[in-house]
CSV table of C-alpha atoms in Angstrom, one decimal:
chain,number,residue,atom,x,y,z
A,1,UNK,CA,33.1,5.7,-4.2
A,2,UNK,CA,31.1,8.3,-2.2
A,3,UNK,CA,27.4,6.9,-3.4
A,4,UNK,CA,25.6,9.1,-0.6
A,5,UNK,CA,27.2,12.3,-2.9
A,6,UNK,CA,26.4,11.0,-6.3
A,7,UNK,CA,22.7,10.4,-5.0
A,8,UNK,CA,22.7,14.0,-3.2
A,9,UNK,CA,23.9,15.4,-6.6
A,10,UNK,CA,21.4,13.7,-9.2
A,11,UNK,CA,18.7,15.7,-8.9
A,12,UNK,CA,20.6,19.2,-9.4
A,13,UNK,CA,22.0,17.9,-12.4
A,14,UNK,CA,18.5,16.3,-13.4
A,15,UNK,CA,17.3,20.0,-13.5
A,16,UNK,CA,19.9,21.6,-14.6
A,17,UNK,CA,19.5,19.2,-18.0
A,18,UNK,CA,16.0,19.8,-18.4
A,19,UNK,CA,16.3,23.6,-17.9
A,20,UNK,CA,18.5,23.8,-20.6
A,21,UNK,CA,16.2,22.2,-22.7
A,22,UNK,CA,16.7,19.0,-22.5
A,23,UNK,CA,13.1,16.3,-22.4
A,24,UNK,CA,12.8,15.0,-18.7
A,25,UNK,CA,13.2,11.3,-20.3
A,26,UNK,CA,15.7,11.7,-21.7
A,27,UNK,CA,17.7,14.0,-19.5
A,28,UNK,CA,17.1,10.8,-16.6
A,29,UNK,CA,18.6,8.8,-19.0
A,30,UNK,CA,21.7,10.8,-19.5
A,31,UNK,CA,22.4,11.1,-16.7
A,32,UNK,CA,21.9,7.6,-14.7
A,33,UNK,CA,24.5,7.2,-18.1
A,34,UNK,CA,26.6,10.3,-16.1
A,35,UNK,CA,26.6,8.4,-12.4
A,36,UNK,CA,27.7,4.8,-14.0
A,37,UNK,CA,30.7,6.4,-15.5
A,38,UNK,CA,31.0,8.4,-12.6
A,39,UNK,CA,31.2,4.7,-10.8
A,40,UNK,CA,33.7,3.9,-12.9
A,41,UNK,CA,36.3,6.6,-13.4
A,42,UNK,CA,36.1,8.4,-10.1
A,43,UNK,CA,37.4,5.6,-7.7
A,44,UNK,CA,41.0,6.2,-9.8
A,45,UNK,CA,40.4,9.8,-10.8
A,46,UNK,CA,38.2,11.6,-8.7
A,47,UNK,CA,36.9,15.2,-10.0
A,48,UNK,CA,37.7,18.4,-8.1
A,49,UNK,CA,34.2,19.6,-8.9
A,50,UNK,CA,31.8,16.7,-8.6
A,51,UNK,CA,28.8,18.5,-9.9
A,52,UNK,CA,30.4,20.2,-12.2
A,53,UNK,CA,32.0,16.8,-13.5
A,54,UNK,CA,28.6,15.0,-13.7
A,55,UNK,CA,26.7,18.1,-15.5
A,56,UNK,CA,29.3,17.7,-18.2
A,57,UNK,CA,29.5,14.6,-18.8
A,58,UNK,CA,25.4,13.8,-18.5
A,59,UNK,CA,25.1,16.8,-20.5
A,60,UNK,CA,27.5,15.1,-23.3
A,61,UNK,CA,25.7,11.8,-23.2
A,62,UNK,CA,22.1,13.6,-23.4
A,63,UNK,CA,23.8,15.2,-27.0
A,64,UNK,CA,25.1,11.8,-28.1
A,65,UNK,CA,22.0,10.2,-28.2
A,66,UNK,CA,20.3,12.9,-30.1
A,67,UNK,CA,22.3,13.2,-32.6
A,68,UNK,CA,22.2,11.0,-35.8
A,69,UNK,CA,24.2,10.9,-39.2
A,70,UNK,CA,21.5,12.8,-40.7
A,71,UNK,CA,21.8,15.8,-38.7
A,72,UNK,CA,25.7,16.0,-38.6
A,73,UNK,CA,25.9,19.6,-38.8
A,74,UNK,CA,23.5,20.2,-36.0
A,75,UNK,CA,25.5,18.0,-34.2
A,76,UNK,CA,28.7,20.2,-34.5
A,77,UNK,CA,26.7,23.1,-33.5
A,78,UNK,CA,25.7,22.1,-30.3
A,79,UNK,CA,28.7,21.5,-29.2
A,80,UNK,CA,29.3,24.8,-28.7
A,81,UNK,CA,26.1,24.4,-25.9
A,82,UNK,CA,28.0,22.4,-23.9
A,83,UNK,CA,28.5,23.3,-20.8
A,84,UNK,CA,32.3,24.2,-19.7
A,85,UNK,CA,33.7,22.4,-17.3
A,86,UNK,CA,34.0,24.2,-13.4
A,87,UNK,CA,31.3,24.6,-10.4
A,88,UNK,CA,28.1,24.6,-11.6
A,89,UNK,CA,25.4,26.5,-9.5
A,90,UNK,CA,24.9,26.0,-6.4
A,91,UNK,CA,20.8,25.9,-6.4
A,92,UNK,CA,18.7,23.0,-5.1
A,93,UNK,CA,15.9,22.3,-7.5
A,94,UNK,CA,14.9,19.1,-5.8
A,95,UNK,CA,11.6,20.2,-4.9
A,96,UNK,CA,11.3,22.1,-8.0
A,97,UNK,CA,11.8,18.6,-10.1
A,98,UNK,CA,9.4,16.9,-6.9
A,99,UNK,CA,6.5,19.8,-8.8
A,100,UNK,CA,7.5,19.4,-12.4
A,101,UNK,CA,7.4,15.4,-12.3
A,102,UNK,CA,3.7,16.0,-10.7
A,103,UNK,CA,2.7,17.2,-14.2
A,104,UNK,CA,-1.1,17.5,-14.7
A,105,UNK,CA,-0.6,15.0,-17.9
A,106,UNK,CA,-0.5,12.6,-15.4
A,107,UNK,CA,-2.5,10.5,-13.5
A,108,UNK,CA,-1.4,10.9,-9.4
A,109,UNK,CA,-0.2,7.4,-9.0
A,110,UNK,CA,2.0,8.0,-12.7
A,111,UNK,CA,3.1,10.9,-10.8
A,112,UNK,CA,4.6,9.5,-8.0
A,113,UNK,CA,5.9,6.5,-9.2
A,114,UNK,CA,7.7,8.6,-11.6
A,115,UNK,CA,9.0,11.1,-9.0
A,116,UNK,CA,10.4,8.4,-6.9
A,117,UNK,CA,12.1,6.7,-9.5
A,118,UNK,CA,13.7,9.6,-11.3
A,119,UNK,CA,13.5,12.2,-8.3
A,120,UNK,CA,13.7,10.4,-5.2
A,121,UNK,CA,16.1,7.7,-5.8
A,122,UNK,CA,14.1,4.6,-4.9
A,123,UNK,CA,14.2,1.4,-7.1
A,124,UNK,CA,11.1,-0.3,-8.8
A,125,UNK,CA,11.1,-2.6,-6.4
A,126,UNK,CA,10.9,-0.2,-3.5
A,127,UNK,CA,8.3,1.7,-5.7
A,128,UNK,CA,6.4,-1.5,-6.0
A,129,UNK,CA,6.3,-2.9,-2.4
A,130,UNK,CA,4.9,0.8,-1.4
A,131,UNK,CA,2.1,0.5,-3.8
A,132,UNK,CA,1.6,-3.2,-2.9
A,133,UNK,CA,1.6,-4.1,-6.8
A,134,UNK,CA,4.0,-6.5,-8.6
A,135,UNK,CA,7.5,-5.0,-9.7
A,136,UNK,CA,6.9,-5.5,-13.3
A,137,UNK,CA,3.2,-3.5,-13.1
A,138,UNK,CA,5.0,-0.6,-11.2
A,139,UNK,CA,8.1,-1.1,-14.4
A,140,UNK,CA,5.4,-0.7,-17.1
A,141,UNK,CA,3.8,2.6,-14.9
A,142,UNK,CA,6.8,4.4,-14.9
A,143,UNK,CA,7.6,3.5,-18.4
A,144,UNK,CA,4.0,4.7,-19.5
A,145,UNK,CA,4.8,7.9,-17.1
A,146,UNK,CA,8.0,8.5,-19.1
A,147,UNK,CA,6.7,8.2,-22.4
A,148,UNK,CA,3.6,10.5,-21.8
A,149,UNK,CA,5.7,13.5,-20.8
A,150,UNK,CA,9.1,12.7,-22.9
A,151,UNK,CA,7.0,15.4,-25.0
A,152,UNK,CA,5.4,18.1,-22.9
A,153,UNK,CA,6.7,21.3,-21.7
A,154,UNK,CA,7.6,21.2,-18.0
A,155,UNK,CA,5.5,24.6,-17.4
A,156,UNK,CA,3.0,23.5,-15.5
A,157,UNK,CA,3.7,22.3,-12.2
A,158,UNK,CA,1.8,19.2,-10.1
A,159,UNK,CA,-0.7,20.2,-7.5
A,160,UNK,CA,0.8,20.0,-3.7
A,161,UNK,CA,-1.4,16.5,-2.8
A,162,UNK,CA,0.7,15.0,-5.1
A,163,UNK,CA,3.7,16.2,-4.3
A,164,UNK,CA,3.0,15.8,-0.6
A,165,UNK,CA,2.2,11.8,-1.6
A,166,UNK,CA,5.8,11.7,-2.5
A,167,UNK,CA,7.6,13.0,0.0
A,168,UNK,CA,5.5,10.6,2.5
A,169,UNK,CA,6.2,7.7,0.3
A,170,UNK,CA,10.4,9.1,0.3
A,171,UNK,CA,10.2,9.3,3.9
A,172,UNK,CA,8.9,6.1,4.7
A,173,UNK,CA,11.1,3.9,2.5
A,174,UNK,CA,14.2,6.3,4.2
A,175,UNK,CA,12.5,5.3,7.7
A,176,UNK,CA,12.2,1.8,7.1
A,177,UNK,CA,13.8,0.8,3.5
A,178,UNK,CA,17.2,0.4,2.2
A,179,UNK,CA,18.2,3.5,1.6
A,180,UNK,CA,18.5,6.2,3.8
A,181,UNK,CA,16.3,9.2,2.6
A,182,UNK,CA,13.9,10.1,5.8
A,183,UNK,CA,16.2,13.5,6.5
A,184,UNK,CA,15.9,14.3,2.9
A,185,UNK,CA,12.1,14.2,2.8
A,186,UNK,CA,12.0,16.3,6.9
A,187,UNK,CA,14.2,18.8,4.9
A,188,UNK,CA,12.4,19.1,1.5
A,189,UNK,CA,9.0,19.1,3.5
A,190,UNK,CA,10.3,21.9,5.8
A,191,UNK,CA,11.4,23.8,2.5
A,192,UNK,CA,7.4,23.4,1.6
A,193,UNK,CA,6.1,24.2,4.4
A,194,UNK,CA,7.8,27.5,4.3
A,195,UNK,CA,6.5,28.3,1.2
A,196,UNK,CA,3.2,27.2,1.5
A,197,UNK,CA,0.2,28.0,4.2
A,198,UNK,CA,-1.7,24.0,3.7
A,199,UNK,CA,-2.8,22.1,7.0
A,200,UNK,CA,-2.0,19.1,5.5
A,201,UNK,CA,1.8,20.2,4.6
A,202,UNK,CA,1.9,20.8,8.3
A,203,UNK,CA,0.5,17.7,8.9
A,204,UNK,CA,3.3,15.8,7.1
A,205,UNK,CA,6.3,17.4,8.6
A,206,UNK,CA,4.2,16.8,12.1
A,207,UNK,CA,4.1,13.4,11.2
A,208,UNK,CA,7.7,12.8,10.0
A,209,UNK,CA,9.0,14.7,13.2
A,210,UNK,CA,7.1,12.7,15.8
A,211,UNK,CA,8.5,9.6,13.3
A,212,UNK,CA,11.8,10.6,13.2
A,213,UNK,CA,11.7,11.3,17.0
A,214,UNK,CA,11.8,7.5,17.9
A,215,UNK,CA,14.2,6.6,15.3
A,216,UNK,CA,17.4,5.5,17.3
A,217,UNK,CA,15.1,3.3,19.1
A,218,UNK,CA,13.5,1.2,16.5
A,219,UNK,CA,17.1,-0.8,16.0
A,220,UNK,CA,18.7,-2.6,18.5
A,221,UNK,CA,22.8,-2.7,18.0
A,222,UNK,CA,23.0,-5.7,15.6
A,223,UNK,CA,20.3,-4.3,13.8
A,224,UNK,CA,17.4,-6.5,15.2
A,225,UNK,CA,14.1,-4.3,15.0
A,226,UNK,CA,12.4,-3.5,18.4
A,227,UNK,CA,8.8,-2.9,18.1
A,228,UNK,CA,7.6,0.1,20.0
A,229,UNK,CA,6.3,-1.1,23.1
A,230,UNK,CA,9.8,-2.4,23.8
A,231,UNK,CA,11.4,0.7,23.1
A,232,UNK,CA,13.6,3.1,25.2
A,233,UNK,CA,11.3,6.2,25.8
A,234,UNK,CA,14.2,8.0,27.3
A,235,UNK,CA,15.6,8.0,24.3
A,236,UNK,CA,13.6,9.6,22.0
A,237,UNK,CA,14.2,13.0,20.6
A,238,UNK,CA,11.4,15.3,23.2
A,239,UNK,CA,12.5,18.4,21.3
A,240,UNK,CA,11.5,17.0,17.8
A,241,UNK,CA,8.0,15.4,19.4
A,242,UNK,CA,7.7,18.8,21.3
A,243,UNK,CA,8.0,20.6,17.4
A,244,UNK,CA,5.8,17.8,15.8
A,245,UNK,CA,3.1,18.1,18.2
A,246,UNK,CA,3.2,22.2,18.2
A,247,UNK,CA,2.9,21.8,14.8
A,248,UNK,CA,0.2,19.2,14.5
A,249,UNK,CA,-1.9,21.0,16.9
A,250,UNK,CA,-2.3,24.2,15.0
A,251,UNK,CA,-2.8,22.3,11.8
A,252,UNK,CA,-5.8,21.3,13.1
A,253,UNK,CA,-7.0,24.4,14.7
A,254,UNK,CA,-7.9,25.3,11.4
A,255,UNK,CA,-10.3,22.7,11.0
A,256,UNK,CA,-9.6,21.3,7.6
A,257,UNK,CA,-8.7,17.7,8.9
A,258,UNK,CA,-6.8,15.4,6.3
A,259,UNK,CA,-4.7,12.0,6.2
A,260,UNK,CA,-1.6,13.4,7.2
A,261,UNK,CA,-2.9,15.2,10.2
A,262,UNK,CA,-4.6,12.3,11.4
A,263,UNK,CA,-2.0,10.0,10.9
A,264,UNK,CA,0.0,12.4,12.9
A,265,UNK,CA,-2.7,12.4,15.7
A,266,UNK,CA,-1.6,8.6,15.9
A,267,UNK,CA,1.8,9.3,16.2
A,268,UNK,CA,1.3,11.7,19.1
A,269,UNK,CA,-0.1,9.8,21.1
A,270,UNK,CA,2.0,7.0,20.8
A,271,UNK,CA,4.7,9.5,21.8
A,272,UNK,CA,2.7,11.0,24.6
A,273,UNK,CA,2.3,7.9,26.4
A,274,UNK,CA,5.1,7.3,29.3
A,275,UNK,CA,4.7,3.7,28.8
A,276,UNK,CA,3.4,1.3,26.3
A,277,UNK,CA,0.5,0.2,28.6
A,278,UNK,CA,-0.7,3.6,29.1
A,279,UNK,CA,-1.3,4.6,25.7
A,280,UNK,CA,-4.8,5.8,24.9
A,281,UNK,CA,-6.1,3.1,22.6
A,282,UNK,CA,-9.6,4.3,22.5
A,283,UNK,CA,-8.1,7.5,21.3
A,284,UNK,CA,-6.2,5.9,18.8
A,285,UNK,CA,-9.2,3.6,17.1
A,286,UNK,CA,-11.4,7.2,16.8
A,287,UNK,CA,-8.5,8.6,14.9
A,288,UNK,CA,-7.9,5.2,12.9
A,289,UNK,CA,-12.1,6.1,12.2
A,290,UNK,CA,-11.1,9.4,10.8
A,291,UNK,CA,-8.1,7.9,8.4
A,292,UNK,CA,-10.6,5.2,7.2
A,293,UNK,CA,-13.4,7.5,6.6
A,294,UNK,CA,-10.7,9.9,4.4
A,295,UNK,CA,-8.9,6.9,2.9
A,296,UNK,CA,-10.4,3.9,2.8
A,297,UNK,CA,-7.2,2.2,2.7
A,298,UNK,CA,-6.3,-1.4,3.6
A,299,UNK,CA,-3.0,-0.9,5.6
A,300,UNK,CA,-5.4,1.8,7.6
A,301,UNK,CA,-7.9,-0.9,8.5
A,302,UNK,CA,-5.2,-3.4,9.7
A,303,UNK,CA,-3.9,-1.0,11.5
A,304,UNK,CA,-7.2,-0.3,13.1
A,305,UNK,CA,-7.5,-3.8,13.5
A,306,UNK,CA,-4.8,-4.4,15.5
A,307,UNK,CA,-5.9,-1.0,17.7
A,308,UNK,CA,-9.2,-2.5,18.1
A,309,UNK,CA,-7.3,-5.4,20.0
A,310,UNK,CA,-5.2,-2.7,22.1
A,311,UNK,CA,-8.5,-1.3,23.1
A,312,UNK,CA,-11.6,-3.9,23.5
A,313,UNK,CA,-9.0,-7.3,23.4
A,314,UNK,CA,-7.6,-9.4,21.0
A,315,UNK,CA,-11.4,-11.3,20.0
A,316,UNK,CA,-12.4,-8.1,18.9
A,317,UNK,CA,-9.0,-7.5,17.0
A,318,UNK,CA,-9.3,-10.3,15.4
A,319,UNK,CA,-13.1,-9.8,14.0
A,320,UNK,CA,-12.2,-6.4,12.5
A,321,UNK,CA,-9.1,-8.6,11.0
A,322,UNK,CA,-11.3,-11.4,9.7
A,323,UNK,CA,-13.1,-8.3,7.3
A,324,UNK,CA,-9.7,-7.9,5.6
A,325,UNK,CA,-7.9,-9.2,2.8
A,326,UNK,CA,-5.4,-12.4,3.8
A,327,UNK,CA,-2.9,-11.5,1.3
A,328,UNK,CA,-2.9,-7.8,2.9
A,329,UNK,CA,1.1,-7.6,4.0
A,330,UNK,CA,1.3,-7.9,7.6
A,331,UNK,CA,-1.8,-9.4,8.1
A,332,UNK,CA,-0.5,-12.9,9.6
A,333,UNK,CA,1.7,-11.3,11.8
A,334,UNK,CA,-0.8,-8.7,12.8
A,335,UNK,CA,-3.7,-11.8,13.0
A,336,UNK,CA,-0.3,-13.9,15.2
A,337,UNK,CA,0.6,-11.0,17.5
A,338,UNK,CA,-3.2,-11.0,18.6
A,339,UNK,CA,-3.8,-14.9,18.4
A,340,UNK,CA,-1.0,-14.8,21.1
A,341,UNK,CA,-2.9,-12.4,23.3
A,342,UNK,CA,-5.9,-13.9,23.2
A,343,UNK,CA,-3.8,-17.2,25.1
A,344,UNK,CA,-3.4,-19.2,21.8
A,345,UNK,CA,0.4,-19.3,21.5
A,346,UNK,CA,0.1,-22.3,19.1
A,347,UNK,CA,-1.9,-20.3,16.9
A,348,UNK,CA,0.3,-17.7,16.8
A,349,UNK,CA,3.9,-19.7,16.5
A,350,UNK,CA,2.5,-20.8,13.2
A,351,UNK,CA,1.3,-17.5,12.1
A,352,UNK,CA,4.6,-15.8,12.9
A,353,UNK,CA,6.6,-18.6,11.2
A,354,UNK,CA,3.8,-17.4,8.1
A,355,UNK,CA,4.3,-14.2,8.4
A,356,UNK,CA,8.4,-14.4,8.1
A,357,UNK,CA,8.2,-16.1,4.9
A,358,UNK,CA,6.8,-13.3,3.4
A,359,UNK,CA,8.3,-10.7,5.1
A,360,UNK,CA,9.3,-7.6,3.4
A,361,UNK,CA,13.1,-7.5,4.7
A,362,UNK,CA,15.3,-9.6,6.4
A,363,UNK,CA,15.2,-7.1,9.7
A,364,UNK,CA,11.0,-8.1,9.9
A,365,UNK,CA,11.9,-11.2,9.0
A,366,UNK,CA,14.6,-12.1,11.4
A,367,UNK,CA,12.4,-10.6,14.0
A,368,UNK,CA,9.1,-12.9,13.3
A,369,UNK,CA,11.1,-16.1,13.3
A,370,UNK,CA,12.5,-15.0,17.0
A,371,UNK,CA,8.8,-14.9,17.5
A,372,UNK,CA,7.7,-18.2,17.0
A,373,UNK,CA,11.0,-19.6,18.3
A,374,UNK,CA,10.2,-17.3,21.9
A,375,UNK,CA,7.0,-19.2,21.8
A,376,UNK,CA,7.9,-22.2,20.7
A,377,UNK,CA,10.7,-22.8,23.4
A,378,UNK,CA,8.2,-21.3,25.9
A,379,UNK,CA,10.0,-18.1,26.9
């Protein structure tokens, strides 16, 4: 069973349901119903014509369950809308359905969640851990999401911050998640940035770039995670830095500075230093400024935390640390990683045994626990 095709395939036959009139809920519904059969019966009998085989049968499922006894007649003539079997158009709506899911019924954060879960292809779970809420608060979002537009006309698209949320969101949990979906979100932000003059579109796909760059380096072979000063520098991709950066730099010609483009500003100069030790901390904290000044966000502030360190030492580090929330993820290993600089490796053994408890997958996890066994054993 090919599950990279079925989950390239869902969201052309998500739009292609709701274009023929079809309500978004219910059209997700038919087909997540298409893609479990398609689990099923393909492994024995694969189509000819994936797409066309999934649009048929989600289309078929989306009929059953609006049918009843009552309105047998009905029934019987819709049949005749039922899509015939054959190719089915070759269109990617994926950013189309990224817009539609934004709808202005909803409230931002209802918009994402929704997109991802119906759009993007993550699970509540992922959904949850990127919006550092519980799983069952992100289940009851997206259900409220779902019920407030299973009515509504899909006519009037989300606004692009929205919709640019998204795609950052997609692209991290493909960078660093489960599933694989970081070339998905370069592409469809590529597609948007085509279409659409915005410094902070510009921004992203800068930032995803000068991401995506360092990606063959962030593993090791068995899958171990290297963190970044470790990394082989040789090996990252200069030609998609040298785009990102091009990029990034005329986004902010324009002078219309926004998260994206300053998170970006990070990323550049991590990937303009030759080595770790001659990054440009300093740099790095004034940009962290700008992020918290535009976000306010908590994962901003640890990472300015741990800057801090880079650049005045690990005492100051660990003050702008102490002004955080404890329960923040990656606080103890941020709060260990700096307790070992400033010469307390006992300290720090016992944070990073902390921190791998509650680690957000077994890759982080793994890598903590070497941690505290390095120091530990006193390597």
């Amino acid at each position: 069973m090919n599950e990279a095709l079925l989950r390239s395939l869902t969201p052309s036959v998500l739009g292609i349901l709701v274009r023929r009139g079809a309500d978004f809920a219910a059209a997700e519904d038919a087909v997540q119903d298409a893609l479990l059969e398609a689990v099923r019966v393909w492994p024995a009998d694969p189509p000819r014509d994936a797409k066309g085989w999934l649009v048929t049968v989600a289309w078929r499922r989306f009929l059953d369950a609006t049918r009843s006894d009552a309105a047998r007649r009905r029934r019987e003539d819709l049949l005749d809308e039922e899509p015939a079997p054959g190719p089915a158009p070759a269109v990617d709506d994926t950013l189309q359905l990224y817009f539609l899911c934004a709808h202005p019924s909803l409230t931002p954060a209802s918009a994402v969640a929704l997109t991802l879960r119906a759009v993007g292809g993550l699970t509540t779970r992922q959904i949850a851990r990127a919006y550092l809420v519980p799983e069952a608060t992100m289940a009851q979002r997206i259900s409220r999401a779902k019920r407030t537009v299973s009515g509504v006309r899909f006519d009037r698209p989300g606004d692009v911050a929205t919709v640019l949320r998204v795609l950052y969101l997609v692209f991290n949990e493909g960078y660093s998640g489960d599933v694989d979906l970081a070339a998905e979100a370069i592409r469809l932000t590529r597609q948007l940035a085509a279409s659409i003059d915005h410094p902070e579109v510009a921004g992203l796909l800068a930032l995803m770039l000068l991401h995506h760059a360092r990606r063959a380096t962030r593993t090791a072979p068995d899958g171990s995670l290297v963190p970044l000063a470790e990394q082989a520098r040789s090996r990252w991709d200069t030609a998609a830095i040298a785009e990102g950066v091009g990029i990034l730099q005329a986004a902010l010609a324009r002078d219309r500075l926004g998260e994206f483009q300053a998170q970006a500003a990070v990323a550049a100069l991590h990937a303009d230093a030759p080595t770790a030790e001659e990054t440009d901390w300093v740099q790095i904290v004034e940009w962290y400024d700008e992020l918290v000044r535009l976000t306010d966000s908590p994962v901003v502030r640890l990472n300015r935390a741990v800057a801090v360190g880079e650049a005045d030492g690990p005492r100051a580090g660990l003050a702008a640390l102490a002004e955080l929330d404890g329960s923040l993820p990656r606080h103890t290993a941020a709060a260990a990683y700096l307790h070992e600089r400033d010469g307390d490796p006992v300290t720090a053994a016992r944070l990073y045994a902390e921190a791998a408890r509650h680690a957000p997958s077994v890759a982080e996890r793994d890598y903590l626990i070497r941690q505290a066994a390095r120091i530990n054993t006193g390597r």
